[in-house]
PDB file of C-alpha atoms in Angstrom:
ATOM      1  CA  UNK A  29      -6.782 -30.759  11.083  1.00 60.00           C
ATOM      2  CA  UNK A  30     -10.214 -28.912  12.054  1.00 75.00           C
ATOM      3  CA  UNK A  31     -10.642 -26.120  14.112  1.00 85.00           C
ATOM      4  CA  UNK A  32      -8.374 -23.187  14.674  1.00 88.00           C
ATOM      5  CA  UNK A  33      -6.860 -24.175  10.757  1.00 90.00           C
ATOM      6  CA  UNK A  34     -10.236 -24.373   9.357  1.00 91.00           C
ATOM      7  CA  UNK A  35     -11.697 -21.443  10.534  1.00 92.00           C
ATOM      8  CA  UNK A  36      -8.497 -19.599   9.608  1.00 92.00           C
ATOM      9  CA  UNK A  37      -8.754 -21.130   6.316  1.00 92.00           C
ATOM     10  CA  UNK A  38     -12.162 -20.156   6.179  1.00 92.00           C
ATOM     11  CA  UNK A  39     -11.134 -16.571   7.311  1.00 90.00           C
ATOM     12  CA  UNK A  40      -9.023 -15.763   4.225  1.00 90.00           C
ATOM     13  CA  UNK A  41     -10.714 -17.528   1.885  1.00 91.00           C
ATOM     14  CA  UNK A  42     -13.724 -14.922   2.666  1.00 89.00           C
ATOM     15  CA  UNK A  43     -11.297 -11.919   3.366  1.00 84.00           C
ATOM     16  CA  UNK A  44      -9.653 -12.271   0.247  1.00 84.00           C
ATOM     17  CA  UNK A  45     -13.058 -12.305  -1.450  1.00 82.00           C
ATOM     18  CA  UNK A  46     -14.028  -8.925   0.596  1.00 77.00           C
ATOM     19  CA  UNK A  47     -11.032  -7.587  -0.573  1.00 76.00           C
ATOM     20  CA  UNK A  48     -11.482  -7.892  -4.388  1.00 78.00           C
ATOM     21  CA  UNK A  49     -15.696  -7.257  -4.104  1.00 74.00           C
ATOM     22  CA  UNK A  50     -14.385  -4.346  -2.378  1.00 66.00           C
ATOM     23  CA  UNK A  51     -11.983  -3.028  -4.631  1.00 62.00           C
ATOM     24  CA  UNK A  52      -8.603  -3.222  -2.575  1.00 61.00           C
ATOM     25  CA  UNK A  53      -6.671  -1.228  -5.112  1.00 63.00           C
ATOM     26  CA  UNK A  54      -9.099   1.509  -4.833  1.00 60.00           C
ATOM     27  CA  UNK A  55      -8.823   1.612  -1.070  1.00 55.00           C
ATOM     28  CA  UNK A  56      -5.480   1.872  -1.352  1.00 56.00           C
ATOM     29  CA  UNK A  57      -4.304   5.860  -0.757  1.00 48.00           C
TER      30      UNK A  57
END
């Protein structure tokens, strides 16, 4: 289980992160 899963894993984990540093409820329009 390494590779592709990982890294997409990986992927979210950070994205979701973005998302609330960023303020995804304020981006919203």
């Amino acid at each position: 289980m390494q590779g592709p899963v990982v890294r997409t894993v990986f992927v979210l984990t950070i994205g979701s992160h973005l998302i609330r540093t960023c303020g995804y409820p304020n981006f919203r329009s």
